[in-house]
Structures are given as structure tokens and as C-alpha cells.
CHARMM-style PDB file with segment names, atoms N, HN, CA, C and O in Angstrom:
ATOM      1  N   MET     1     165.018  88.648   9.079  1.00  0.00      PROA
ATOM      2  CA  MET     1     164.270  88.355  10.022  1.00  0.00      PROA
ATOM      3  C   MET     1     164.470  87.747  10.879  1.00  0.00      PROA
ATOM      4  O   MET     1     165.237  86.802  10.694  1.00  0.00      PROA
ATOM      5  N   THR     2     163.788  87.992  12.540  1.00  0.00      PROA
ATOM      6  HN  THR     2     163.165  88.760  12.691  1.00  0.00      PROA
ATOM      7  CA  THR     2     163.905  87.560  13.645  1.00  0.00      PROA
ATOM      8  C   THR     2     163.279  87.059  13.892  1.00  0.00      PROA
ATOM      9  O   THR     2     162.171  87.530  14.148  1.00  0.00      PROA
ATOM     10  N   VAL     3     163.629  85.364  14.017  1.00  0.00      PROA
ATOM     11  HN  VAL     3     164.529  84.982  13.809  1.00  0.00      PROA
ATOM     12  CA  VAL     3     162.737  84.457  15.290  1.00  0.00      PROA
ATOM     13  C   VAL     3     163.280  83.912  16.679  1.00  0.00      PROA
ATOM     14  O   VAL     3     164.341  83.526  17.169  1.00  0.00      PROA
ATOM     15  N   TYR     4     161.798  84.123  17.077  1.00  0.00      PROA
ATOM     16  HN  TYR     4     160.936  84.437  16.679  1.00  0.00      PROA
ATOM     17  CA  TYR     4     161.997  83.485  18.416  1.00  0.00      PROA
ATOM     18  C   TYR     4     161.378  82.442  18.929  1.00  0.00      PROA
ATOM     19  O   TYR     4     160.200  82.217  18.654  1.00  0.00      PROA
ATOM     20  N   LEU     5     162.279  81.459  19.959  1.00  0.00      PROA
ATOM     21  HN  LEU     5     163.236  81.641  20.183  1.00  0.00      PROA
ATOM     22  CA  LEU     5     162.337  80.359  20.174  1.00  0.00      PROA
ATOM     23  C   LEU     5     161.869  80.244  21.498  1.00  0.00      PROA
ATOM     24  O   LEU     5     162.550  80.825  22.343  1.00  0.00      PROA
ATOM     25  N   ILE     6     161.045  79.741  21.815  1.00  0.00      PROA
ATOM     26  HN  ILE     6     160.492  79.269  21.129  1.00  0.00      PROA
ATOM     27  CA  ILE     6     160.445  79.980  23.454  1.00  0.00      PROA
ATOM     28  C   ILE     6     160.209  78.608  23.771  1.00  0.00      PROA
ATOM     29  O   ILE     6     159.513  77.991  22.965  1.00  0.00      PROA
ATOM     30  N   ARG     7     160.628  78.013  24.748  1.00  0.00      PROA
ATOM     31  HN  ARG     7     161.193  78.514  25.403  1.00  0.00      PROA
ATOM     32  CA  ARG     7     160.187  76.558  25.166  1.00  0.00      PROA
ATOM     33  C   ARG     7     159.543  76.745  26.124  1.00  0.00      PROA
ATOM     34  O   ARG     7     159.490  77.894  26.564  1.00  0.00      PROA
ATOM     35  N   HSD     8     158.736  75.543  26.868  1.00  0.00      PROA
ATOM     36  HN  HSD     8     158.778  74.610  26.511  1.00  0.00      PROA
ATOM     37  CA  HSD     8     158.159  75.517  27.551  1.00  0.00      PROA
ATOM     38  C   HSD     8     158.540  75.791  29.069  1.00  0.00      PROA
ATOM     39  O   HSD     8     159.732  75.647  28.800  1.00  0.00      PROA
ATOM     40  N   GLY     9     158.556  75.992  30.080  1.00  0.00      PROA
ATOM     41  HN  GLY     9     157.587  76.109  30.299  1.00  0.00      PROA
ATOM     42  CA  GLY     9     158.749  75.988  31.760  1.00  0.00      PROA
ATOM     43  C   GLY     9     158.561  74.806  32.011  1.00  0.00      PROA
ATOM     44  O   GLY     9     157.725  74.014  31.576  1.00  0.00      PROA
ATOM     45  N   GLN    10     159.894  74.627  33.209  1.00  0.00      PROA
ATOM     46  HN  GLN    10     160.573  75.270  33.563  1.00  0.00      PROA
ATOM     47  CA  GLN    10     159.635  73.677  34.006  1.00  0.00      PROA
ATOM     48  C   GLN    10     158.584  72.547  34.361  1.00  0.00      PROA
ATOM     49  O   GLN    10     157.863  72.660  35.352  1.00  0.00      PROA
ATOM     50  N   SER    11     158.536  71.655  33.670  1.00  0.00      PROA
ATOM     51  HN  SER    11     159.122  71.563  32.865  1.00  0.00      PROA
ATOM     52  CA  SER    11     156.856  70.614  33.947  1.00  0.00      PROA
ATOM     53  C   SER    11     157.654  69.682  35.344  1.00  0.00      PROA
ATOM     54  O   SER    11     158.858  69.430  35.307  1.00  0.00      PROA
ATOM     55  N   GLU    12     157.128  69.429  36.032  1.00  0.00      PROA
ATOM     56  HN  GLU    12     156.149  69.633  36.062  1.00  0.00      PROA
ATOM     57  CA  GLU    12     157.392  67.958  37.003  1.00  0.00      PROA
ATOM     58  C   GLU    12     158.230  66.645  36.272  1.00  0.00      PROA
ATOM     59  O   GLU    12     159.156  66.091  36.864  1.00  0.00      PROA
ATOM     60  N   PHE    13     157.807  66.256  35.001  1.00  0.00      PROA
ATOM     61  HN  PHE    13     157.055  66.706  34.520  1.00  0.00      PROA
ATOM     62  CA  PHE    13     158.228  65.468  34.278  1.00  0.00      PROA
ATOM     63  C   PHE    13     159.916  65.544  34.251  1.00  0.00      PROA
ATOM     64  O   PHE    13     160.824  64.773  34.560  1.00  0.00      PROA
ATOM     65  N   ASN    14     159.785  67.388  33.517  1.00  0.00      PROA
ATOM     66  HN  ASN    14     159.047  68.015  33.265  1.00  0.00      PROA
ATOM     67  CA  ASN    14     161.519  67.745  33.223  1.00  0.00      PROA
ATOM     68  C   ASN    14     161.822  67.461  34.985  1.00  0.00      PROA
ATOM     69  O   ASN    14     162.411  66.405  35.217  1.00  0.00      PROA
ATOM     70  N   ALA    15     161.512  68.196  36.018  1.00  0.00      PROA
ATOM     71  HN  ALA    15     161.033  69.053  35.830  1.00  0.00      PROA
ATOM     72  CA  ALA    15     162.246  68.232  37.151  1.00  0.00      PROA
ATOM     73  C   ALA    15     162.835  66.500  37.634  1.00  0.00      PROA
ATOM     74  O   ALA    15     163.929  66.140  38.067  1.00  0.00      PROA
ATOM     75  N   ALA    16     161.653  65.762  37.349  1.00  0.00      PROA
ATOM     76  HN  ALA    16     160.764  66.055  36.997  1.00  0.00      PROA
ATOM     77  CA  ALA    16     161.646  64.049  38.059  1.00  0.00      PROA
ATOM     78  C   ALA    16     163.066  63.743  36.859  1.00  0.00      PROA
ATOM     79  O   ALA    16     164.010  63.157  37.389  1.00  0.00      PROA
ATOM     80  N   HSD    17     163.213  64.022  35.662  1.00  0.00      PROA
ATOM     81  HN  HSD    17     162.446  64.498  35.231  1.00  0.00      PROA
ATOM     82  CA  HSD    17     163.860  63.149  34.834  1.00  0.00      PROA
ATOM     83  C   HSD    17     165.481  64.129  35.243  1.00  0.00      PROA
ATOM     84  O   HSD    17     166.554  63.539  35.369  1.00  0.00      PROA
ATOM     85  N   SER    18     165.383  65.198  35.349  1.00  0.00      PROA
ATOM     86  HN  SER    18     164.511  65.677  35.246  1.00  0.00      PROA
ATOM     87  CA  SER    18     166.701  65.710  35.699  1.00  0.00      PROA
ATOM     88  C   SER    18     167.447  65.261  36.935  1.00  0.00      PROA
ATOM     89  O   SER    18     168.663  65.220  37.122  1.00  0.00      PROA
ATOM     90  N   GLU    19     166.438  64.932  37.745  1.00  0.00      PROA
ATOM     91  HN  GLU    19     165.451  64.966  37.593  1.00  0.00      PROA
ATOM     92  CA  GLU    19     167.073  63.774  38.866  1.00  0.00      PROA
ATOM     93  C   GLU    19     167.103  62.550  38.806  1.00  0.00      PROA
ATOM     94  O   GLU    19     167.201  61.881  39.834  1.00  0.00      PROA
ATOM     95  N   GLY    20     167.022  61.984  37.560  1.00  0.00      PROA
ATOM     96  HN  GLY    20     166.942  62.528  36.724  1.00  0.00      PROA
ATOM     97  CA  GLY    20     167.729  60.560  37.358  1.00  0.00      PROA
ATOM     98  C   GLY    20     166.177  59.717  37.246  1.00  0.00      PROA
ATOM     99  O   GLY    20     166.075  58.652  36.636  1.00  0.00      PROA
ATOM    100  N   GLU    21     165.241  60.260  37.805  1.00  0.00      PROA
ATOM    101  HN  GLU    21     165.323  61.125  38.300  1.00  0.00      PROA
ATOM    102  CA  GLU    21     163.913  59.553  37.994  1.00  0.00      PROA
ATOM    103  C   GLU    21     162.561  59.578  37.058  1.00  0.00      PROA
ATOM    104  O   GLU    21     161.437  59.723  37.538  1.00  0.00      PROA
ATOM    105  N   PRO    22     162.810  59.427  35.745  1.00  0.00      PROA
ATOM    106  CA  PRO    22     162.075  59.500  34.745  1.00  0.00      PROA
ATOM    107  C   PRO    22     160.950  58.739  35.128  1.00  0.00      PROA
ATOM    108  O   PRO    22     161.206  57.663  35.667  1.00  0.00      PROA
ATOM    109  N   ASP    23     159.611  59.084  34.959  1.00  0.00      PROA
ATOM    110  HN  ASP    23     159.402  59.958  34.521  1.00  0.00      PROA
ATOM    111  CA  ASP    23     158.400  58.430  35.364  1.00  0.00      PROA
ATOM    112  C   ASP    23     157.690  58.498  33.460  1.00  0.00      PROA
ATOM    113  O   ASP    23     157.306  59.435  32.760  1.00  0.00      PROA
ATOM    114  N   PRO    24     157.782  57.303  33.275  1.00  0.00      PROA
ATOM    115  CA  PRO    24     157.028  57.456  31.776  1.00  0.00      PROA
ATOM    116  C   PRO    24     155.416  57.323  31.996  1.00  0.00      PROA
ATOM    117  O   PRO    24     154.832  56.834  31.029  1.00  0.00      PROA
ATOM    118  N   MET    25     154.719  57.630  32.955  1.00  0.00      PROA
ATOM    119  HN  MET    25     155.193  58.028  33.740  1.00  0.00      PROA
ATOM    120  CA  MET    25     153.372  57.288  33.316  1.00  0.00      PROA
ATOM    121  C   MET    25     152.990  58.996  33.599  1.00  0.00      PROA
ATOM    122  O   MET    25     151.819  59.370  33.659  1.00  0.00      PROA
ATOM    123  N   ILE    26     154.006  59.817  33.738  1.00  0.00      PROA
ATOM    124  HN  ILE    26     154.957  59.514  33.689  1.00  0.00      PROA
ATOM    125  CA  ILE    26     153.386  60.930  33.953  1.00  0.00      PROA
ATOM    126  C   ILE    26     153.071  61.677  32.286  1.00  0.00      PROA
ATOM    127  O   ILE    26     153.857  61.735  31.341  1.00  0.00      PROA
ATOM    128  N   PHE    27     151.581  62.208  32.375  1.00  0.00      PROA
ATOM    129  HN  PHE    27     150.942  62.160  33.143  1.00  0.00      PROA
ATOM    130  CA  PHE    27     151.451  62.790  31.019  1.00  0.00      PROA
ATOM    131  C   PHE    27     150.928  63.816  31.256  1.00  0.00      PROA
ATOM    132  O   PHE    27     150.385  64.028  32.340  1.00  0.00      PROA
ATOM    133  N   ASP    28     150.988  64.876  30.074  1.00  0.00      PROA
ATOM    134  HN  ASP    28     151.429  64.704  29.193  1.00  0.00      PROA
ATOM    135  CA  ASP    28     150.911  66.087  30.249  1.00  0.00      PROA
ATOM    136  C   ASP    28     151.038  66.858  31.404  1.00  0.00      PROA
ATOM    137  O   ASP    28     150.073  67.422  31.920  1.00  0.00      PROA
ATOM    138  N   ALA    29     152.416  66.925  31.928  1.00  0.00      PROA
ATOM    139  HN  ALA    29     153.199  66.467  31.509  1.00  0.00      PROA
ATOM    140  CA  ALA    29     152.432  67.265  33.328  1.00  0.00      PROA
ATOM    141  C   ALA    29     152.777  68.547  33.494  1.00  0.00      PROA
ATOM    142  O   ALA    29     153.503  69.165  32.715  1.00  0.00      PROA
ATOM    143  N   PRO    30     152.024  69.220  35.016  1.00  0.00      PROA
ATOM    144  CA  PRO    30     151.850  70.176  35.046  1.00  0.00      PROA
ATOM    145  C   PRO    30     153.334  70.648  35.012  1.00  0.00      PROA
ATOM    146  O   PRO    30     154.274  69.874  34.836  1.00  0.00      PROA
ATOM    147  N   LEU    31     153.519  72.675  35.289  1.00  0.00      PROA
ATOM    148  HN  LEU    31     152.755  73.305  35.432  1.00  0.00      PROA
ATOM    149  CA  LEU    31     154.786  73.241  35.806  1.00  0.00      PROA
ATOM    150  C   LEU    31     154.988  73.136  37.029  1.00  0.00      PROA
ATOM    151  O   LEU    31     154.047  73.004  37.812  1.00  0.00      PROA
ATOM    152  N   THR    32     155.902  73.164  37.311  1.00  0.00      PROA
ATOM    153  HN  THR    32     156.666  73.271  36.674  1.00  0.00      PROA
ATOM    154  CA  THR    32     156.731  73.127  38.579  1.00  0.00      PROA
ATOM    155  C   THR    32     156.336  74.717  39.159  1.00  0.00      PROA
ATOM    156  O   THR    32     155.603  75.471  38.519  1.00  0.00      PROA
ATOM    157  N   LYS    33     156.918  75.058  40.402  1.00  0.00      PROA
ATOM    158  HN  LYS    33     157.514  74.446  40.923  1.00  0.00      PROA
ATOM    159  CA  LYS    33     157.070  76.397  40.663  1.00  0.00      PROA
ATOM    160  C   LYS    33     157.900  77.383  39.845  1.00  0.00      PROA
ATOM    161  O   LYS    33     157.746  78.584  39.625  1.00  0.00      PROA
ATOM    162  N   LYS    34     158.702  76.623  39.515  1.00  0.00      PROA
ATOM    163  HN  LYS    34     158.827  75.647  39.694  1.00  0.00      PROA
ATOM    164  CA  LYS    34     159.756  77.031  39.012  1.00  0.00      PROA
ATOM    165  C   LYS    34     159.253  77.537  37.817  1.00  0.00      PROA
ATOM    166  O   LYS    34     159.139  78.704  37.441  1.00  0.00      PROA
ATOM    167  N   GLY    35     158.950  76.421  37.244  1.00  0.00      PROA
ATOM    168  HN  GLY    35     159.042  75.473  37.549  1.00  0.00      PROA
ATOM    169  CA  GLY    35     158.096  76.509  35.632  1.00  0.00      PROA
ATOM    170  C   GLY    35     157.249  77.419  35.622  1.00  0.00      PROA
ATOM    171  O   GLY    35     157.074  77.980  34.541  1.00  0.00      PROA
ATOM    172  N   ARG    36     156.532  77.823  36.680  1.00  0.00      PROA
ATOM    173  HN  ARG    36     156.675  77.367  37.559  1.00  0.00      PROA
ATOM    174  CA  ARG    36     155.447  79.033  36.629  1.00  0.00      PROA
ATOM    175  C   ARG    36     156.190  80.255  36.155  1.00  0.00      PROA
ATOM    176  O   ARG    36     155.879  81.000  35.226  1.00  0.00      PROA
ATOM    177  N   ILE    37     157.352  80.334  37.056  1.00  0.00      PROA
ATOM    178  HN  ILE    37     157.605  79.729  37.811  1.00  0.00      PROA
ATOM    179  CA  ILE    37     157.983  81.681  37.321  1.00  0.00      PROA
ATOM    180  C   ILE    37     158.173  81.975  36.017  1.00  0.00      PROA
ATOM    181  O   ILE    37     157.633  82.839  35.326  1.00  0.00      PROA
ATOM    182  N   GLN    38     159.389  80.786  35.620  1.00  0.00      PROA
ATOM    183  HN  GLN    38     159.828  80.084  36.181  1.00  0.00      PROA
ATOM    184  CA  GLN    38     159.806  80.731  33.787  1.00  0.00      PROA
ATOM    185  C   GLN    38     158.630  81.245  32.642  1.00  0.00      PROA
ATOM    186  O   GLN    38     159.016  81.766  31.595  1.00  0.00      PROA
ATOM    187  N   ALA    39     157.762  81.134  32.806  1.00  0.00      PROA
ATOM    188  HN  ALA    39     157.448  80.711  33.656  1.00  0.00      PROA
ATOM    189  CA  ALA    39     156.401  81.027  32.045  1.00  0.00      PROA
ATOM    190  C   ALA    39     156.066  82.706  32.281  1.00  0.00      PROA
ATOM    191  O   ALA    39     156.130  83.473  31.321  1.00  0.00      PROA
ATOM    192  N   GLU    40     155.802  83.059  33.284  1.00  0.00      PROA
ATOM    193  HN  GLU    40     155.750  82.436  34.064  1.00  0.00      PROA
ATOM    194  CA  GLU    40     155.567  84.838  33.983  1.00  0.00      PROA
ATOM    195  C   GLU    40     156.874  85.901  33.330  1.00  0.00      PROA
ATOM    196  O   GLU    40     156.775  87.046  32.889  1.00  0.00      PROA
ATOM    197  N   GLN    41     157.750  85.265  33.432  1.00  0.00      PROA
ATOM    198  HN  GLN    41     157.831  84.335  33.790  1.00  0.00      PROA
ATOM    199  CA  GLN    41     158.842  85.818  33.183  1.00  0.00      PROA
ATOM    200  C   GLN    41     158.908  85.918  31.196  1.00  0.00      PROA
ATOM    201  O   GLN    41     159.151  86.689  30.268  1.00  0.00      PROA
ATOM    202  N   VAL    42     158.696  85.201  31.359  1.00  0.00      PROA
ATOM    203  HN  VAL    42     158.499  84.574  32.113  1.00  0.00      PROA
ATOM    204  CA  VAL    42     159.035  85.189  28.942  1.00  0.00      PROA
ATOM    205  C   VAL    42     157.778  86.015  28.908  1.00  0.00      PROA
ATOM    206  O   VAL    42     157.910  87.134  28.412  1.00  0.00      PROA
ATOM    207  N   THR    43     156.677  85.703  29.307  1.00  0.00      PROA
ATOM    208  HN  THR    43     156.569  84.794  29.709  1.00  0.00      PROA
ATOM    209  CA  THR    43     155.337  86.411  29.085  1.00  0.00      PROA
ATOM    210  C   THR    43     155.811  88.042  29.524  1.00  0.00      PROA
ATOM    211  O   THR    43     155.631  88.769  28.547  1.00  0.00      PROA
ATOM    212  N   ALA    44     156.227  88.623  30.422  1.00  0.00      PROA
ATOM    213  HN  ALA    44     156.373  88.033  31.216  1.00  0.00      PROA
ATOM    214  CA  ALA    44     156.898  90.093  30.385  1.00  0.00      PROA
ATOM    215  C   ALA    44     157.560  90.526  29.797  1.00  0.00      PROA
ATOM    216  O   ALA    44     157.396  91.726  29.577  1.00  0.00      PROA
ATOM    217  N   GLN    45     158.944  89.689  29.052  1.00  0.00      PROA
ATOM    218  HN  GLN    45     159.077  88.714  29.230  1.00  0.00      PROA
ATOM    219  CA  GLN    45     159.834  89.924  28.466  1.00  0.00      PROA
ATOM    220  C   GLN    45     159.465  90.142  27.012  1.00  0.00      PROA
ATOM    221  O   GLN    45     160.106  90.719  26.133  1.00  0.00      PROA
ATOM    222  N   SER    46     157.611  89.207  26.939  1.00  0.00      PROA
ATOM    223  HN  SER    46     157.092  88.739  27.654  1.00  0.00      PROA
ATOM    224  CA  SER    46     157.994  89.672  25.077  1.00  0.00      PROA
ATOM    225  C   SER    46     156.927  90.291  25.081  1.00  0.00      PROA
ATOM    226  O   SER    46     156.186  89.749  24.261  1.00  0.00      PROA
ATOM    227  N   TRP    47     156.258  91.452  25.739  1.00  0.00      PROA
ATOM    228  HN  TRP    47     156.860  91.892  26.406  1.00  0.00      PROA
ATOM    229  CA  TRP    47     155.543  92.179  26.026  1.00  0.00      PROA
ATOM    230  C   TRP    47     156.366  93.801  25.101  1.00  0.00      PROA
ATOM    231  O   TRP    47     155.704  94.787  24.778  1.00  0.00      PROA
ATOM    232  N   SER    48     157.769  93.654  24.880  1.00  0.00      PROA
ATOM    233  HN  SER    48     158.307  92.853  25.142  1.00  0.00      PROA
ATOM    234  CA  SER    48     158.564  94.623  24.564  1.00  0.00      PROA
ATOM    235  C   SER    48     159.435  94.373  23.250  1.00  0.00      PROA
ATOM    236  O   SER    48     160.323  95.105  22.815  1.00  0.00      PROA
ATOM    237  N   LEU    49     158.885  92.939  22.620  1.00  0.00      PROA
ATOM    238  HN  LEU    49     158.163  92.344  22.973  1.00  0.00      PROA
ATOM    239  CA  LEU    49     158.963  92.814  21.354  1.00  0.00      PROA
ATOM    240  C   LEU    49     157.843  93.124  20.448  1.00  0.00      PROA
ATOM    241  O   LEU    49     156.641  92.860  20.431  1.00  0.00      PROA
ATOM    242  N   LYS    50     158.750  93.847  19.625  1.00  0.00      PROA
ATOM    243  HN  LYS    50     159.726  94.062  19.639  1.00  0.00      PROA
ATOM    244  CA  LYS    50     157.901  94.307  18.216  1.00  0.00      PROA
ATOM    245  C   LYS    50     158.023  93.276  17.127  1.00  0.00      PROA
ATOM    246  O   LYS    50     159.097  92.910  16.648  1.00  0.00      PROA
ATOM    247  N   PHE    51     156.571  92.741  16.699  1.00  0.00      PROA
ATOM    248  HN  PHE    51     155.699  93.038  17.088  1.00  0.00      PROA
ATOM    249  CA  PHE    51     156.952  91.897  15.802  1.00  0.00      PROA
ATOM    250  C   PHE    51     156.183  92.519  14.333  1.00  0.00      PROA
ATOM    251  O   PHE    51     155.215  93.253  14.131  1.00  0.00      PROA
ATOM    252  N   GLU    52     156.906  91.994  13.689  1.00  0.00      PROA
ATOM    253  HN  GLU    52     157.693  91.398  13.853  1.00  0.00      PROA
ATOM    254  CA  GLU    52     156.266  92.616  12.650  1.00  0.00      PROA
ATOM    255  C   GLU    52     155.353  91.998  11.246  1.00  0.00      PROA
ATOM    256  O   GLU    52     155.712  90.882  10.870  1.00  0.00      PROA
ATOM    257  N   ARG    53     154.582  92.443  10.721  1.00  0.00      PROA
ATOM    258  HN  ARG    53     154.291  93.350  11.026  1.00  0.00      PROA
ATOM    259  CA  ARG    53     153.709  91.419   9.910  1.00  0.00      PROA
ATOM    260  C   ARG    53     154.030  91.613   8.685  1.00  0.00      PROA
ATOM    261  O   ARG    53     154.460  92.745   8.463  1.00  0.00      PROA
ATOM    262  N   SER    54     153.958  90.669   7.499  1.00  0.00      PROA
ATOM    263  HN  SER    54     153.609  89.749   7.679  1.00  0.00      PROA
ATOM    264  CA  SER    54     154.290  90.999   6.089  1.00  0.00      PROA
ATOM    265  C   SER    54     153.349  90.443   5.031  1.00  0.00      PROA
ATOM    266  OT1 SER    54     153.556  90.672   3.839  1.00  0.00      PROA
TER     267      SER     54
END
């Protein structure tokens, strides 16, 4: 069995936290431009995966 794990793209909270400035008031942060690109890339890559049903 193969298991695929996919994490969400970079969010504004992730970007702020990586710069050492986490903001606990950011809820449901939208994706950054980089995060949207990451999401588009994983979507494109997932189309080539073959899923089996059991």
C-alpha cells in the first residue's frame, strides 16, 4: 500500500513565523503567492498518480 501525504501550501502565518514574527491573531490565514504556486504544482503532479480502490 502506498500512502501519499500532502501538506498545505505556505500560508501567511507560515511565512510570518519563519521570519520570527508569529502572529497568534492570524486565523485561517490565506496562502501566499508561493503557497498558491505550491498548491497548483501538487495538483498537477497528483493527476499522474494511480489510485487503487479496495
